[in-house]
XYZ file of C-alpha atoms in Angstrom:
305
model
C 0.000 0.000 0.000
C 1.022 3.440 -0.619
C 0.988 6.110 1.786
C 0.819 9.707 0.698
C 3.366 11.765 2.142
C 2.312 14.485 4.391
C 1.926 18.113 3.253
C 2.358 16.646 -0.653
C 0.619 18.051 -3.503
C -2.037 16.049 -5.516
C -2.953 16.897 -9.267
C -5.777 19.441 -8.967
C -8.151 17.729 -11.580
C -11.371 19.198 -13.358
C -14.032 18.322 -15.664
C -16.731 19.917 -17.487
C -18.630 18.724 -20.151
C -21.324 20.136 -22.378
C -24.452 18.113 -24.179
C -27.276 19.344 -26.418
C -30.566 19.242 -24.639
C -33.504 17.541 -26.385
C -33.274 14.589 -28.772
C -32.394 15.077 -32.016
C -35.413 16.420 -33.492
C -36.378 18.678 -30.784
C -32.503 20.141 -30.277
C -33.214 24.226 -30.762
C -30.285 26.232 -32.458
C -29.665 30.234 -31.995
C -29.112 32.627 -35.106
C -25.527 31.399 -35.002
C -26.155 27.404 -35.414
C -25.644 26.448 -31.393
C -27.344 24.569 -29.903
C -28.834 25.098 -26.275
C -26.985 23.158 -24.463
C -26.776 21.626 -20.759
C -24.247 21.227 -18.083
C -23.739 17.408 -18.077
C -20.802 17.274 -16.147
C -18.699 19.991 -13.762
C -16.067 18.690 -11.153
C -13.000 20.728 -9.918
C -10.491 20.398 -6.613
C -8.864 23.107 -4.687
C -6.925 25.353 -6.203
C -9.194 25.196 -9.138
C -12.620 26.691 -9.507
C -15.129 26.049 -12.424
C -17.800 29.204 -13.051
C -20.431 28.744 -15.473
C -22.859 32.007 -15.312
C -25.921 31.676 -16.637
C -26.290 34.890 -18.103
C -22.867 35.639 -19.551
C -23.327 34.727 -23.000
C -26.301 36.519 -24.857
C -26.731 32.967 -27.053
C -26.570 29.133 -26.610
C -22.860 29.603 -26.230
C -21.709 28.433 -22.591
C -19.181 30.999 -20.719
C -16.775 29.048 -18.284
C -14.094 30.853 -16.097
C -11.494 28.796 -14.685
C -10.018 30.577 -11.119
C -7.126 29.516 -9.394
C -7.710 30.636 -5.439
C -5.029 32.881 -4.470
C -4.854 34.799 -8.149
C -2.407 32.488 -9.138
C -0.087 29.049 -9.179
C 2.320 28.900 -6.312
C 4.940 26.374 -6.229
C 4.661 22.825 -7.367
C 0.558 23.206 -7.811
C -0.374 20.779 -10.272
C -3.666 21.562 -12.169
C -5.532 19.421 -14.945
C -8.669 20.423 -16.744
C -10.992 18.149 -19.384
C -13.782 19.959 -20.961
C -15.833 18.262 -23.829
C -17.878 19.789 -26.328
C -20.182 17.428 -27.780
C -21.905 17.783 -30.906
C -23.430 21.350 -32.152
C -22.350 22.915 -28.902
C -20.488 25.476 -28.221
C -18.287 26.852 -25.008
C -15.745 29.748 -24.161
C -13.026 28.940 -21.788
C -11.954 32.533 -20.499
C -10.445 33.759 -17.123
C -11.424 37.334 -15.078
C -7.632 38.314 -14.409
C -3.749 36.793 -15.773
C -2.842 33.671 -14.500
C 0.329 34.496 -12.110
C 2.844 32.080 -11.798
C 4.667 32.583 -8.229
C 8.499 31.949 -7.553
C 9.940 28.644 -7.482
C 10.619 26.945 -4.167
C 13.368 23.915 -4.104
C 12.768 23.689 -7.880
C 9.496 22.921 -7.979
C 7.696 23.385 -11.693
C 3.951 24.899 -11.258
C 2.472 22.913 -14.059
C -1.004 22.742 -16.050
C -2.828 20.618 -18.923
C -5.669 20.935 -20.768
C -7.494 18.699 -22.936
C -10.307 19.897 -25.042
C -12.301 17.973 -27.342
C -15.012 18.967 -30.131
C -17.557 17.181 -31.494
C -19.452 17.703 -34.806
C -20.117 21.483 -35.714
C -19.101 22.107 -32.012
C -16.546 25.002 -31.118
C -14.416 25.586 -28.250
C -12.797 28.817 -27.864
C -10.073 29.634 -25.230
C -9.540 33.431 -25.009
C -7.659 33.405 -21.275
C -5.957 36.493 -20.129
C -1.906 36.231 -20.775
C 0.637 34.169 -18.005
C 2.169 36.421 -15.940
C 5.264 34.555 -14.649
C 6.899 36.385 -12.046
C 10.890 36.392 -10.789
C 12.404 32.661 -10.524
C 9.063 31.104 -11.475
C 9.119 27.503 -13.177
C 6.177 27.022 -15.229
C 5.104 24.307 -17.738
C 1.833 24.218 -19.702
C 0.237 21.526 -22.556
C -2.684 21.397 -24.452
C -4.216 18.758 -26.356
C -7.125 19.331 -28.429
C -8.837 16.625 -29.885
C -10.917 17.537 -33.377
C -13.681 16.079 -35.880
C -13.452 16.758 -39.677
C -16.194 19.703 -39.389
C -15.519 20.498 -35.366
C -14.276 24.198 -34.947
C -11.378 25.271 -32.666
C -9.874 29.082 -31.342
C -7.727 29.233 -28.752
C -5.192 32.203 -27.235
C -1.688 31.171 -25.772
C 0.374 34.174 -24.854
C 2.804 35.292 -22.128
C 3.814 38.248 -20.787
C 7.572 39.491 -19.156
C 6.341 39.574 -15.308
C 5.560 42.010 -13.546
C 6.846 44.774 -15.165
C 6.130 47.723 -12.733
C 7.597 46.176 -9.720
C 11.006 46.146 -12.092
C 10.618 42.736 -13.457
C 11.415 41.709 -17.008
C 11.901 38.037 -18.261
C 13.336 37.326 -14.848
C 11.767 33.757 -14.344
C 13.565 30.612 -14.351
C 11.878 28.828 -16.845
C 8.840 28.882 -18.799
C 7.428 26.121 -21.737
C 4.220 26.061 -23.702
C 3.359 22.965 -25.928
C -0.136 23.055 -27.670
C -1.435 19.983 -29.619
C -4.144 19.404 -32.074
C -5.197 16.396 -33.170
C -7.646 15.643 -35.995
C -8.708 12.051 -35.383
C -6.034 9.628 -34.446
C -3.415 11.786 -36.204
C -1.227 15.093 -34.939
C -1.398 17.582 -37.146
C -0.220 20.524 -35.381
C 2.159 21.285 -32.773
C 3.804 24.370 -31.444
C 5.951 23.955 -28.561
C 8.009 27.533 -27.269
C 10.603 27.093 -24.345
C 11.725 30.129 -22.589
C 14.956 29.585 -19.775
C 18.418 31.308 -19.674
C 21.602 29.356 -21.214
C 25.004 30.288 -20.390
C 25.222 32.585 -22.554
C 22.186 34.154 -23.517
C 19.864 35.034 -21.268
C 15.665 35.382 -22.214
C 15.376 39.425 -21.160
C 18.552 39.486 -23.824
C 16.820 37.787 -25.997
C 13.561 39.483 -25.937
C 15.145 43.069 -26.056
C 12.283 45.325 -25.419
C 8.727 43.059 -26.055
C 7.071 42.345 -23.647
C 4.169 40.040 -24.360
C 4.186 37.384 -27.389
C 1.169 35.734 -28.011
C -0.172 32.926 -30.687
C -3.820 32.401 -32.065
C -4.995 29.425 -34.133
C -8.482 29.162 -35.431
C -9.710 26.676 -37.138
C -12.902 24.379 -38.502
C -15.319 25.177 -41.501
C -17.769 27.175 -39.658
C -15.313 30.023 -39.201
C -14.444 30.724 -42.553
C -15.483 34.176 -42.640
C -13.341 34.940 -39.283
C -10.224 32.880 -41.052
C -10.205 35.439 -44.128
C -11.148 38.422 -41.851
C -7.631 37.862 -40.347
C -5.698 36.601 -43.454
C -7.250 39.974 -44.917
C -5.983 42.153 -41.708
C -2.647 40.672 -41.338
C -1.779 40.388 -44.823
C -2.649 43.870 -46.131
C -0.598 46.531 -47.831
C 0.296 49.704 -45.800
C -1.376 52.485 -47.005
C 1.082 55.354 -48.583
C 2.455 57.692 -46.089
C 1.912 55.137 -43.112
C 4.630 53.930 -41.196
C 4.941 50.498 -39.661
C 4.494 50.108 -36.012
C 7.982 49.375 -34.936
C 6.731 48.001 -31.297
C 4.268 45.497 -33.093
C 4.624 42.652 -34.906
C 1.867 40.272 -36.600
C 2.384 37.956 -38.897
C -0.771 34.859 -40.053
C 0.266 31.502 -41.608
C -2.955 30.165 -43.194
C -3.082 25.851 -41.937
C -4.387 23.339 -44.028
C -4.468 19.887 -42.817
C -6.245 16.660 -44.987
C -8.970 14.243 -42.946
C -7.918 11.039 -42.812
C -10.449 8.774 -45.195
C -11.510 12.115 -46.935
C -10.615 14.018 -49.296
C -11.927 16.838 -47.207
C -9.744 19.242 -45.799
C -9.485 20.987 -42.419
C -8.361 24.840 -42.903
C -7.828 27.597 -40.930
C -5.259 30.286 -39.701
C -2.240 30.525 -37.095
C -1.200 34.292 -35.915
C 1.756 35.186 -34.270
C 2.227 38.868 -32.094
C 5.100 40.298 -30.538
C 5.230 44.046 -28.950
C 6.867 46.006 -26.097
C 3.226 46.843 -24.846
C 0.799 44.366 -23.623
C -2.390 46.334 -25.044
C -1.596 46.918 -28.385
C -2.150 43.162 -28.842
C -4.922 42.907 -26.659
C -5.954 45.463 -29.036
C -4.594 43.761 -32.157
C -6.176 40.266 -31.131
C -9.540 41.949 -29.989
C -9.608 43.552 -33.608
C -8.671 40.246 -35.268
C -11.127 38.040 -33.738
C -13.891 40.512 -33.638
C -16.395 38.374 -36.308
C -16.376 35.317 -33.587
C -18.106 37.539 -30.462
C -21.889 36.840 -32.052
C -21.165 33.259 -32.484
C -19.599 33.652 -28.938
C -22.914 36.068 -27.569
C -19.750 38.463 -26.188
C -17.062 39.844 -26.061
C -14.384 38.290 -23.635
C -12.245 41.402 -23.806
C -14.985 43.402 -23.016
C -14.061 45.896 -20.246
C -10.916 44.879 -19.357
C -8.473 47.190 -21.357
């Protein structure tokens, strides 16, 4: 038998899932094709806590805010969240404030997963504020997400340089990001970023003066209209007499992946931001993903910049 040592941490798990009420001839869709959905499934442990107002979104869409009791991740906290999107649903995983990493005690790695999946014509957005990792934090973060043929997928990963008015700049330990999508049984994206001094080069060094970097995929064949909004934003010509924004950079690489058996294909869009100052890309990203907030019933960025 095993005996738990005293005073040790345990993986902080959650679950939340999301079904279609009604059978399928009495399921009722919104102007934007989700359906109303229930609750089927909510469970969460201490330091995580699952909200799911009832009046957040204006549509079918569910609104869930993960919180993390204390504002943040202090050393060694392990937290892993599920949430499922079953067929024709739809859900936004947001947050009210940054996640803050804390400092690293006796090494310890603050660490957290997330596995999404999306049914049929379901979407799962992740708009969370940006990490916030503050001096000698260890942080490590992975998401899977798990995708049909005609599922639809958005999600925000981005990071900021600490806490930047108490002097702070890049000044954590260590800091790695890996996000996953799979369509089927097969990976077909990947973007891993791993952020920790070397001997020689150090990450505020490296960064010179941005501080926030940030990456956006969407994806799935009900957001095709939102895929060449961006494509169309990014990739435009100046305008004569206007002058690149030297502390702001954007760049889009449109994604295109084939579905296994078909000769169907999955596309969508991956966007990449860099800038010295954190709300020119809230801005930017606010701008870019402005044609999803309907579908969504709201605007996640509402109010808070």
């Amino acid at each position: 038998m095993i005996v738990a040592e005293e005073n040790q941490k345990t993986v902080a798990k959650g679950i939340i899932r999301f079904k279609a009420k009604g059978g399928e001839t009495k399921r009722q869709k919104d102007n934007y094709g989700n359906y109303l959905s229930s609750l089927s499934t909510i469970q969460y442990k201490y330091p995580l806590k699952l909200m799911v107002p009832q009046f957040a979104s204006s549509n079918n869409c569910q609104w869930v805010y993960s919180i993390n009791y204390g504002g943040g991740l202090v050393s060694g906290d392990e937290i892993a969240l599920q949430i499922d999107v079953e067929e024709g649903c739809s859900a936004l995983l947001t947050t009210q404030g940054s996640t803050k990493v804390y400092h690293s005690v006796d090494g310890k790695t603050s660490t957290q997963s997330l596995t999404g999946t999306v049914g049929s014509t379901g979407l799962l957005a992740i708009i969370q504020e940006p990490l916030v990792c503050f001096k000698d934090a260890k942080y490590k973060q992975t998401q899977n997400f798990h995708m049909e043929g005609n599922s639809n997928l958005v999600f925000v990963d981005w990071i900021t340089s600490g806490r930047v008015a108490n002097g702070e700049r890049w000044d954590f330990t260590s800091c790695s990001t890996t996000n996953n999508i799979f369509l089927g049984p097969d990976l077909v994206y990947r973007d891993a970023m791993r952020l920790s001094n070397t001997e020689n080069l150090s990450v505020k060094d490296t960064m010179k003066h941005y501080n926030i970097v940030a990456s956006c995929v969407v994806l799935g064949p009900d957001l095709t209209g939102l895929i060449q909004h961006i494509k169309d934003d990014v990739g435009r010509g100046q305008n004569i007499g206007e002058l690149p924004d030297p502390n702001l950079i954007v760049s889009a690489s449109p994604l295109q992946y084939g579905i296994t058996n078909s000769n169907e294909k999955l596309s969508g869009v991956m966007v990449k931001c860099a800038s010295s100052e954190i709300t020119k890309v809230y801005w930017k990203l606010d701008n870019l993903l402005k044609p999803l907030y309907p579908k969504l019933g709201g605007n996640p960025f509402e109010n808070k910049y």
